[in-house]
Coordinates of C-alpha atoms and ligand atoms in Angstrom, one line a residue:
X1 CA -38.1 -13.7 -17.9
X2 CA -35.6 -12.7 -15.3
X3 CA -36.2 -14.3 -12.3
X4 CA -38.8 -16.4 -9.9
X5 CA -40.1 -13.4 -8.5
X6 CA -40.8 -11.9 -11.6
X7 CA -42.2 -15.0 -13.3
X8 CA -44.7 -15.5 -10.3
X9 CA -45.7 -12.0 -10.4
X10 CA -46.2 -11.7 -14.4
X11 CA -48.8 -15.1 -13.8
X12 CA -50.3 -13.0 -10.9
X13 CA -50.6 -10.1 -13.0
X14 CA -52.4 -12.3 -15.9
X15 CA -54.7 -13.9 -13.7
X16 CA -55.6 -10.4 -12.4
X17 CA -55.7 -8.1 -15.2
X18 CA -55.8 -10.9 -18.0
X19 CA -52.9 -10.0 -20.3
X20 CA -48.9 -9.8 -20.0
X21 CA -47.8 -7.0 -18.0
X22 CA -44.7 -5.5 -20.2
X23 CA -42.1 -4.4 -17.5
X24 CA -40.3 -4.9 -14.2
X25 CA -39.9 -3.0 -11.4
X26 CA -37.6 -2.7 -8.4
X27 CA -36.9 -0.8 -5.4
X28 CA -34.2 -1.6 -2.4
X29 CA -35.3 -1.0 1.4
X30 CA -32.0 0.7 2.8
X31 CA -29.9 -0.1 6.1
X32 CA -28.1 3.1 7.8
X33 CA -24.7 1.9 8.8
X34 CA -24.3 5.3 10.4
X35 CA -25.8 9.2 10.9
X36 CA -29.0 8.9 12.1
X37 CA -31.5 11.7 11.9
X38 CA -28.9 13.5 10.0
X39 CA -30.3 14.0 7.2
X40 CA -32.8 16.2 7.3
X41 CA -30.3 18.7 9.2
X42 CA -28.3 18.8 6.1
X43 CA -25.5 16.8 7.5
X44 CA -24.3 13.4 5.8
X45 CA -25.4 10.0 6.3
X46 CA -24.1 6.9 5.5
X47 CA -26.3 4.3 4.6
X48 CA -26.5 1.3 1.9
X49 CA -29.2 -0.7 -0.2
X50 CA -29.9 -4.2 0.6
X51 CA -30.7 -7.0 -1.8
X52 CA -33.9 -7.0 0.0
X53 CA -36.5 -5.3 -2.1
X54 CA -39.9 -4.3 -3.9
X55 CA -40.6 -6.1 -7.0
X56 CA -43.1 -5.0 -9.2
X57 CA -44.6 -5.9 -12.6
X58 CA -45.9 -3.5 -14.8
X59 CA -48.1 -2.1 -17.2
X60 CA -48.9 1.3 -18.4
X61 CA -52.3 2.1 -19.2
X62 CA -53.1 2.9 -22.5
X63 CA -54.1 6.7 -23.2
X64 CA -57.3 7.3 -24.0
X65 CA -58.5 3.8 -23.1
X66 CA -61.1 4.5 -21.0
X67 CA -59.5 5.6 -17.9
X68 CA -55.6 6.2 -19.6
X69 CA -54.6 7.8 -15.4
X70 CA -56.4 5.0 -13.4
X71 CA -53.7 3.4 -10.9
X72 CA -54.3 -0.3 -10.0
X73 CA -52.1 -1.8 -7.8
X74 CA -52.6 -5.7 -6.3
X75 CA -50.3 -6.6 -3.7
X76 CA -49.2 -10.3 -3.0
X77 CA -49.2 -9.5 0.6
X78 CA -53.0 -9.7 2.0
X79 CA -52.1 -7.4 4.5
X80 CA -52.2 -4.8 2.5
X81 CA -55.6 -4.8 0.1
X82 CA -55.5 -3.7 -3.6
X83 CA -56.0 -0.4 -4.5
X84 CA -57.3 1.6 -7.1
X85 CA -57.2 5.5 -8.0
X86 CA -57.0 8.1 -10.3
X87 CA -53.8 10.0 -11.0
X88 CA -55.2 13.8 -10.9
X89 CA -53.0 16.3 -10.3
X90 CA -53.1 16.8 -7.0
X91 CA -53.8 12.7 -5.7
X92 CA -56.0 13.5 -2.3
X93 CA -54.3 11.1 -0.3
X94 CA -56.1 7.9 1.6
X95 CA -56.4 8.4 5.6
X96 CA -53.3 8.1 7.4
X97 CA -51.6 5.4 8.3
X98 CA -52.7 3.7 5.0
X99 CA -50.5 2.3 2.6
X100 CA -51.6 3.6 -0.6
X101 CA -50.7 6.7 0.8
X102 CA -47.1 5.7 -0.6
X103 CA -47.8 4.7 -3.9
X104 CA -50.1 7.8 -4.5
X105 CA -46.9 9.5 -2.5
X106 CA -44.7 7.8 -5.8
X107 CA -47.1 8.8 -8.3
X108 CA -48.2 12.3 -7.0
X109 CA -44.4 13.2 -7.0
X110 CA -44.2 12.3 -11.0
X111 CA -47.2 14.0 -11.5
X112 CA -46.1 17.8 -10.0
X113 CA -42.4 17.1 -12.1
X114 CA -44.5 16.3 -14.8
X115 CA -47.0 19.2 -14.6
X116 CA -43.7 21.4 -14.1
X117 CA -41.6 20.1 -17.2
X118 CA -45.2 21.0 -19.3
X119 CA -45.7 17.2 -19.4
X120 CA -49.2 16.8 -20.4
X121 CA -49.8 13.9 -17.4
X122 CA -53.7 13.8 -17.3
X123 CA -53.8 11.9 -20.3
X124 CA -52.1 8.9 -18.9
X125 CA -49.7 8.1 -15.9
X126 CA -52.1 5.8 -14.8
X127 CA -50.6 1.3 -14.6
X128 CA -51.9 -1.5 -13.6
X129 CA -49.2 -3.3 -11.3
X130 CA -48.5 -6.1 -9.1
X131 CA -45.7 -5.8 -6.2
X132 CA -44.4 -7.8 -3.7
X133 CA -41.7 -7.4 -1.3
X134 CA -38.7 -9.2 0.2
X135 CA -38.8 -6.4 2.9
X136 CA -40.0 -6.8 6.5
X137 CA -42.4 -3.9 6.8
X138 CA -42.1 -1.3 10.0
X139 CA -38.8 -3.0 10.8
X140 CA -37.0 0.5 10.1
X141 CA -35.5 -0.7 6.7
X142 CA -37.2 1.7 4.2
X143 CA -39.8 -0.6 3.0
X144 CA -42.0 2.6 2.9
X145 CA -39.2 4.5 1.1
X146 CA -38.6 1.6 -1.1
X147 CA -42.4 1.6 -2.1
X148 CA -42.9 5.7 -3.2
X149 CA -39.6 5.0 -5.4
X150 CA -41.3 2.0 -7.3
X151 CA -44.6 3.5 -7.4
X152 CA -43.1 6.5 -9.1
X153 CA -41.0 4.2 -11.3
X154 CA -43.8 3.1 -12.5
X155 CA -46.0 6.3 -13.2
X156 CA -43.0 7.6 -14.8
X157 CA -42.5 5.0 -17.2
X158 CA -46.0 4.8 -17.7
X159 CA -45.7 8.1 -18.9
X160 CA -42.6 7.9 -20.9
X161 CA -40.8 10.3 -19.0
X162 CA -36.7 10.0 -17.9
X163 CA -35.7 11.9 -15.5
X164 CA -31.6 11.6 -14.0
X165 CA -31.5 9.0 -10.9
X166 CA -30.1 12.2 -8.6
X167 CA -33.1 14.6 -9.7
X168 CA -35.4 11.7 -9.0
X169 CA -33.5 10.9 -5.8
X170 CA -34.4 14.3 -4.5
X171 CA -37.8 14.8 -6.0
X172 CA -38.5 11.3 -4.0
X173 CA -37.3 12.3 -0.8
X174 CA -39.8 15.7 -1.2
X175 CA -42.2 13.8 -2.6
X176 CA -42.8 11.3 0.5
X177 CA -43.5 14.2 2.4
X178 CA -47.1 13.8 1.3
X179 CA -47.3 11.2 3.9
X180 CA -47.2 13.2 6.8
X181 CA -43.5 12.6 7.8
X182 CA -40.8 15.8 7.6
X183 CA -38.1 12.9 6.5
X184 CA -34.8 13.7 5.4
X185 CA -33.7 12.3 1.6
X186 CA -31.3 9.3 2.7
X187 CA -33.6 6.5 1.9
X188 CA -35.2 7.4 -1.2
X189 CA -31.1 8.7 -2.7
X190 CA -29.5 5.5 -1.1
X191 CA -32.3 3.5 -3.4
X192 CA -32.1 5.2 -6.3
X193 CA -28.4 5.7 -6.0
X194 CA -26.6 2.4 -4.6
X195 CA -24.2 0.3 -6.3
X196 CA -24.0 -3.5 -6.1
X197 CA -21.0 -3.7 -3.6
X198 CA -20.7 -0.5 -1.6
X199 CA -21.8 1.8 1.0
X200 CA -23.1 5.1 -0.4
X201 CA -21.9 8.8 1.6
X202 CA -24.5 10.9 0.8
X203 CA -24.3 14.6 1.2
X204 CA -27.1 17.2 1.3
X205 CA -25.6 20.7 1.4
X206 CA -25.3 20.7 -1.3
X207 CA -26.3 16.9 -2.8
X208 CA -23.6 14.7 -3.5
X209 CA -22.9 10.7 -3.4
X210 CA -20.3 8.9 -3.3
X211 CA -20.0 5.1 -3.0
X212 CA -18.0 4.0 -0.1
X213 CA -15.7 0.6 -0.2
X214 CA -17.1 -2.2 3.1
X215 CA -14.1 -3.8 4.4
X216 CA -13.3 -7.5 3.2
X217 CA -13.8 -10.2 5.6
X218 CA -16.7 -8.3 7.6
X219 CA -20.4 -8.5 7.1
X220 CA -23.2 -6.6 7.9
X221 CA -26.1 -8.0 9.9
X222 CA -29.3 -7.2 10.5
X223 CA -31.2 -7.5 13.8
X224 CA -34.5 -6.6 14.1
X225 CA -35.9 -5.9 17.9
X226 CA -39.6 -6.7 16.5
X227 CA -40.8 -4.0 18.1
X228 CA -42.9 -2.2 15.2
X229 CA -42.3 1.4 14.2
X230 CA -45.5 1.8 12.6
X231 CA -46.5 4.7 10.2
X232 CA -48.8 5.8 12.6
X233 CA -49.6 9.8 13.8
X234 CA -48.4 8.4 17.1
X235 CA -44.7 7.5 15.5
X236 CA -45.2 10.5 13.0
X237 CA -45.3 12.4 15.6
X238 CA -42.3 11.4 17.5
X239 CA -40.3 11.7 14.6
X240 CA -41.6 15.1 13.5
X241 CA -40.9 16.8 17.3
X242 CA -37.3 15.2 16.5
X243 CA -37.0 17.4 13.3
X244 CA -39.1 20.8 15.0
X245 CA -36.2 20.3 17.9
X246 CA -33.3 20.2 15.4
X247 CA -34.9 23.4 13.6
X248 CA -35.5 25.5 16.6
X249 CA -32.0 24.3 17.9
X250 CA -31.1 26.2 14.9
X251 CA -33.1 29.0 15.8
X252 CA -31.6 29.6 18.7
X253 CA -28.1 29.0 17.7
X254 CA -28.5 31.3 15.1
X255 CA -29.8 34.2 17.4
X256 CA -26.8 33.5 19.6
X257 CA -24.0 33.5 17.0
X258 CA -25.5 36.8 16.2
X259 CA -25.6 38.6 19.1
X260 CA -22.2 37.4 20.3
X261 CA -20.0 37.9 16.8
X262 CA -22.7 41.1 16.2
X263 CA -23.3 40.2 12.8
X264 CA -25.8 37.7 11.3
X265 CA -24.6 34.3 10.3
X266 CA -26.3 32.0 7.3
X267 CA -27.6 29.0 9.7
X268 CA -30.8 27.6 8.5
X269 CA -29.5 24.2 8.8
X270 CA -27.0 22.6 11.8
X271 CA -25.2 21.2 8.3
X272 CA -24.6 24.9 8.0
X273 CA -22.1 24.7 11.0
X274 CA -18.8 24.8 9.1
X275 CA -15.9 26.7 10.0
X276 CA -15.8 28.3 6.8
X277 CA -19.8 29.3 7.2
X278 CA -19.6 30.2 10.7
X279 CA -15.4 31.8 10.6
X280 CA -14.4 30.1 13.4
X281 CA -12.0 27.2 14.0
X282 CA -13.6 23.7 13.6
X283 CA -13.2 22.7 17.2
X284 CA -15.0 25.9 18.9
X285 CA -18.4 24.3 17.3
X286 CA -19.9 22.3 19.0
X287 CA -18.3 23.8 22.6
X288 CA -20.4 27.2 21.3
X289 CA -23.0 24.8 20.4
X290 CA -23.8 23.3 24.1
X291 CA -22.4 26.5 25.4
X292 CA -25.3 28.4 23.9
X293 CA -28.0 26.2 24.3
X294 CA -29.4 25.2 28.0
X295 CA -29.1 21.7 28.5
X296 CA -32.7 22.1 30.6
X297 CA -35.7 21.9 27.9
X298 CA -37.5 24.7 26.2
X299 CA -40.9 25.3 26.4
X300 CA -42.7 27.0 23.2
X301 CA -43.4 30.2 24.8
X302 CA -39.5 30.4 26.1
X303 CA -38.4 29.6 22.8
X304 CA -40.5 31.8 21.3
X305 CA -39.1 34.6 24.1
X306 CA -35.2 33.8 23.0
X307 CA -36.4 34.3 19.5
X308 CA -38.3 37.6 19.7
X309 CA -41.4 35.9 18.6
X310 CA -45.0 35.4 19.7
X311 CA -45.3 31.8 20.7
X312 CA -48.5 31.1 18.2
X313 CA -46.4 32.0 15.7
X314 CA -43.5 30.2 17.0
X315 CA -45.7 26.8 16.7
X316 CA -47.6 28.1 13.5
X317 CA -44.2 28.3 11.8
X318 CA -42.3 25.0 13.6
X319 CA -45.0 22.5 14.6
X320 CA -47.7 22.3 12.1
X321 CA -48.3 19.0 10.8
X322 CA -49.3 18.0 6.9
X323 CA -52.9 18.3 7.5
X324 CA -53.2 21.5 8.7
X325 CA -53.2 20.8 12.9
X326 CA -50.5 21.6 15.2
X327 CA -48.8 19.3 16.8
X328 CA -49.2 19.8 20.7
X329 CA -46.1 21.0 22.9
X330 CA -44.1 17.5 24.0
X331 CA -44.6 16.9 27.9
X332 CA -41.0 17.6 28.5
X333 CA -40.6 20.0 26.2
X334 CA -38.3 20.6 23.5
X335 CA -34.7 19.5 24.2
X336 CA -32.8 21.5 22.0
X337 CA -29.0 21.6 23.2
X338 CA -29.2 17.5 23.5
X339 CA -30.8 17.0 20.0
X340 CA -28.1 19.4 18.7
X341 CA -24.7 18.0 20.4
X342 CA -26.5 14.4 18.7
X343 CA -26.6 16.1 15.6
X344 CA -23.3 17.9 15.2
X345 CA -21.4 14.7 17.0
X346 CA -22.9 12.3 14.3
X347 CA -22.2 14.5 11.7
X348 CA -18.3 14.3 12.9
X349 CA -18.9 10.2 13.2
X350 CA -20.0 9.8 9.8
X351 CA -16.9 11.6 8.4
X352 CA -14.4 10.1 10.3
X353 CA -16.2 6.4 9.5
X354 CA -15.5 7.3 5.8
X355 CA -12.3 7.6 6.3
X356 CA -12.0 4.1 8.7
X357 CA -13.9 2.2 6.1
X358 CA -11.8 3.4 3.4
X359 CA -8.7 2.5 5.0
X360 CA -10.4 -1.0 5.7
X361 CA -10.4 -0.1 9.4
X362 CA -13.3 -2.2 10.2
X363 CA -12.3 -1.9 14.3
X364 CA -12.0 2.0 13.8
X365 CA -15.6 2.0 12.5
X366 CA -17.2 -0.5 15.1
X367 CA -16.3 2.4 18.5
X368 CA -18.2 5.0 15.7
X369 CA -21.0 2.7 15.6
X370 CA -21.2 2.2 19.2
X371 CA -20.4 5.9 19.9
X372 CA -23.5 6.9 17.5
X373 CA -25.8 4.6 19.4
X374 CA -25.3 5.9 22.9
X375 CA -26.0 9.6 21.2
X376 CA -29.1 8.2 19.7
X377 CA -29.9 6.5 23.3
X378 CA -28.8 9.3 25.1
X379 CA -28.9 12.6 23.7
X380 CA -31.7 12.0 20.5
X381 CA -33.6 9.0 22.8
X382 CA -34.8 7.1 19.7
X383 CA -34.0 3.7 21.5
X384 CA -36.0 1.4 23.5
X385 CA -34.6 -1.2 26.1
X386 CA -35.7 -3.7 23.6
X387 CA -33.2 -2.4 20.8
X388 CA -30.4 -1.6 23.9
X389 CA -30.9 -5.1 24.9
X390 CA -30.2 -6.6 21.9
X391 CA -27.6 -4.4 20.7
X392 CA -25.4 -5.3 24.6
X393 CA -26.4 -8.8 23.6
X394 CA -24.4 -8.1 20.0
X395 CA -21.6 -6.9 21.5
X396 CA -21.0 -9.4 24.2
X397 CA -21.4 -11.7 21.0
X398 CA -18.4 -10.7 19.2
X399 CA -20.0 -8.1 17.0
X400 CA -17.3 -4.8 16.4
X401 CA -19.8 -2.4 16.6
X402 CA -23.5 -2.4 16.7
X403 CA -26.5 0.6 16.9
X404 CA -30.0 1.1 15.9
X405 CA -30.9 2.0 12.3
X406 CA -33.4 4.2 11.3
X407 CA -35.7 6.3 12.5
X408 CA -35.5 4.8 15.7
X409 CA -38.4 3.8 18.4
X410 CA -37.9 0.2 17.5
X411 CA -37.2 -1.2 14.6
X412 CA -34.2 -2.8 13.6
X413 CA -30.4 -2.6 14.4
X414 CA -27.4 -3.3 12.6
X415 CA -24.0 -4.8 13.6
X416 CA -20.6 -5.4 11.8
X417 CA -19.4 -8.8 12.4
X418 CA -16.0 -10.3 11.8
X419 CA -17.1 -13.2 8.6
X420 CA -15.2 -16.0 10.5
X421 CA -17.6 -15.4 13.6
X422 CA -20.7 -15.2 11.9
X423 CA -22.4 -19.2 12.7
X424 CA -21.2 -18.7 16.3
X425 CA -23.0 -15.0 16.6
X426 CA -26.2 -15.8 14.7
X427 CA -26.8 -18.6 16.8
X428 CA -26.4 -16.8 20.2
X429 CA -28.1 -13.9 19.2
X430 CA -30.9 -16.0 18.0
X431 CA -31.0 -17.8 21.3
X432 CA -30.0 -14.9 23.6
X433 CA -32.6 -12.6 21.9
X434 CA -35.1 -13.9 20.8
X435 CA -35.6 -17.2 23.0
X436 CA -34.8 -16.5 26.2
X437 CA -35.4 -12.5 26.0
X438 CA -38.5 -12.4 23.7
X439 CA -39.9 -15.6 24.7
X440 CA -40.6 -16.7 21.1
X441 CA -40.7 -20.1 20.8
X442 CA -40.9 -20.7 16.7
X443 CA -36.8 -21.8 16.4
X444 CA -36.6 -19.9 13.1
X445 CA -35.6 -16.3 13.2
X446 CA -33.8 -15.8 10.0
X447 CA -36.5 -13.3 8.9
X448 CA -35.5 -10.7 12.2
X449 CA -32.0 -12.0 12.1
X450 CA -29.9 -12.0 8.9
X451 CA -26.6 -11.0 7.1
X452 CA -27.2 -8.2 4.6
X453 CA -25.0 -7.5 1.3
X454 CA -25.2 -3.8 0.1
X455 CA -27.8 -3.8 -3.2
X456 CA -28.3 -2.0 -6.1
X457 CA -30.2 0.9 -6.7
X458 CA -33.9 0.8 -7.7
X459 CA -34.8 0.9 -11.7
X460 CA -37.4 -0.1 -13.9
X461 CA -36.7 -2.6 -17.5
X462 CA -38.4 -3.9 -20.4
X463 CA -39.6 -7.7 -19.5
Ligands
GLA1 C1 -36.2 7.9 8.6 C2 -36.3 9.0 7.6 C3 -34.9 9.3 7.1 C4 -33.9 9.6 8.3 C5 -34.0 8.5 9.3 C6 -33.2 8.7 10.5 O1 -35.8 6.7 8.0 O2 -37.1 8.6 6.5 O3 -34.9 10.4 6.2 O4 -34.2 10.8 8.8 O5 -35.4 8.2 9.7 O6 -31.9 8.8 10.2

């Protein structure tokens, strides 16, 4: 038996299902060090795994047993009530908002490889599981992520299937889709991907990664502001008019390299804006970028003007959601040249912090951070005064650089913090943050407040 975890979860999995589940499970949540909402442009990020994880134990339901693609999954947190389904090609999901949604999003994601590859799924992806989880949900750190990985872990194994960890990186990162969100792939390729030790640069235009040395003698920590970024339609939504923004930014972009160059250029993605792509020199981008783009927001119908387009279609093709509605017009409208200058300067950021972390620049790498929060404060707006407060508080603190992770509107941040100040900074951030800013009055924050070690990747074994 491997561990604690795994030894209480293999007696809750007895007492539940009354035999010995026969494997293990894991799954890291993820912390973005840098180049946030990145991803999904097709520009890099640059995240890593934490030790702080999913945990799941395991058995596959044996075919032709009565139900051989019945899912059971208990989970040791009563927040979140045991579920049970059956694994048909397609899974119809649960309502939204609900968590099985990301195990069926694991297990669904399996099943459509599987149907591809010929695999004969019905008879059996189906497992009974428990799962628990070292991760603070909502905090921003990929529990959700972490969860469609394991589920999928599981059906896959259940089914006997292997499938390479980069495939299955990517078919992750499609597969949570199913949920609602229009996410990018960093958190499902930085937890399939990680290695104990290291950062991971991933690419997406094309997919590549590439594990990425910290610097001795600094840590990572974790702060989370408390302030939930729940999986609602709400938060869904936010982050979806982040992504429609980036992709009609591109629109237009595109439309104006056109006309001004008279030929048409290959931009469906802002990861698309290389010299070489676009044949002009690297520092004309992003000038051409704000030049072309008003820095007053676009309604839909003006977009749709610009882009020689009716505006139904404009919102048909842009702003749809999963379930078939459109998602309404934001009040301010779309701000397109501010979303796009966020993008394109993060992009640069993320590069250049390879190259600082590399050299063991750990300095070098704090101003990125710090640059990359005042774009996501400024020009994305994904902060809140709660995260800006605690991230000044960091600073003044001794920390070298410090920005919000994630997908933003609360949630956690991160900062780098010299190891010989660490006591001195915990401490005051504890006290500065949450006591006299938060009024909390339970002494013990480690769970919001802690130093994180970059993880291993997720993966399943025999017990
Ligand atoms: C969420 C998404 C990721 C990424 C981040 C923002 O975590 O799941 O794909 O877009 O937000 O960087």
């Amino acid at each position: 038996m491997k561990d604690e975890v795994v030894k209480n979860l293999a007696a809750v999995f007895h007492r539940e299902f009354g035999y010995k589940p026969g494997f293990t499970a894991r799954a890291p949540g993820r912390v973005n060090l840098i180049g946030e909402h990145t991803d999904y442009n097709g520009c890099p990020v640059l995240p890593m795994a934490l030790e702080q994880c999913f945990t799941a134990v395991f058995a596959p339901r044996p075919a032709g047993a009565g139900n051989g693609s019945r899912v059971s999954v208990v989970n040791t947190d009563s927040r979140f009530p045991g579920l049970t389904f059956i694994a048909e090609n397609p899974v119809p999901p649960y309502e939204t908002g609900s968590w099985g949604n990301y195990v069926k999003a694991g297990v669904q994601t399996i099943l459509s490889y599987g149907a591809a590859a010929g695999k004969d799924c019905q008879a059996g992806c189906g497992f009974e599981a428990v799962i628990t989880s070292s991760l603070p949900a909502a905090a921003g750190l990929s529990s959700s992520s972490a969860l469609v990985v394991l589920s999928g872990l599981m059906a896959m194994a259940s089914l006997g299937l292997s499938v390479p960890k980069d495939t299955l990186a990517k078919l992750f990162a499609d597969g949570e889709r199913y949920v609602g969100t229009q996410g990018g792939g960093m958190d499902q390729a930085v937890c399939m991907l990680s290695e104990a030790g290291k950062a991971l640069k991933i690419e997406f235009n094309p997919f590549s990664a590439e594990p990425v040395n910290m610097p001795r003698g600094y840590s990572v920590v974790v702060m989370d502001s408390t302030v939930k970024a729940e999986k609602t339609r709400a938060a869904m939504d936010r982050y979806n008019i982040r992504t429609i923004e980036c992709r009609l930014g591109t629109a237009v972009l595109k439309a104006a390299f056109s006309r001004r160059y008279g030929r048409e250029v290959k931009l469906g993605l802002l990861g698309d804006m290389t010299s070489q792509n676009l044949g002009i020199p690297e520092e004309e981008i992003i000038p051409f970028a704000v030049d072309a783009l008003s820095d007053s927001a676009y309604s839909l119908s003006g977009a749709a003007a610009l882009l020689g387009t009716g505006t139904g279609r404009l919102a048909e093709e842009y702003c749809r959601r999963r379930d078939g509605s459109v998602l309404p017009e934001p009040p301010g409208g779309f701000k397109l040249m501010q979303r796009v200058l966020h993008v394109l300067t993060e992009w640069k950021r993320v590069e250049d912090s390879v190259s600082f972390l590399s050299a063991g620049d750990a300095a070098g790498f704090g101003v990125l951070m710090n640059g990359s929060h005042e774009s996501c404060r400024r020009l994305f707006e994904i902060s809140c005064p709660e995260l800006d407060t605690l991230i000044a508080l960091a600073l003044e603190e001794g920390a070298l650089g410090a920005r919000l992770t994630g997908a933003g509107f609360g949630g956690c941040a991160v900062a780098l913090v010299m190891d010989g100040d660490l006591p001195a900074f915990l401490s005051a951030v504890g006290r500065r943050y949450y006591g006299e800013y938060l009024k909390r009055t339970d002494g013990n924050v480690s769970r919001f407040l802690f130093i994180c070690r970059p993880g291993r990747g997720a993966g399943t074994s025999v017990l």
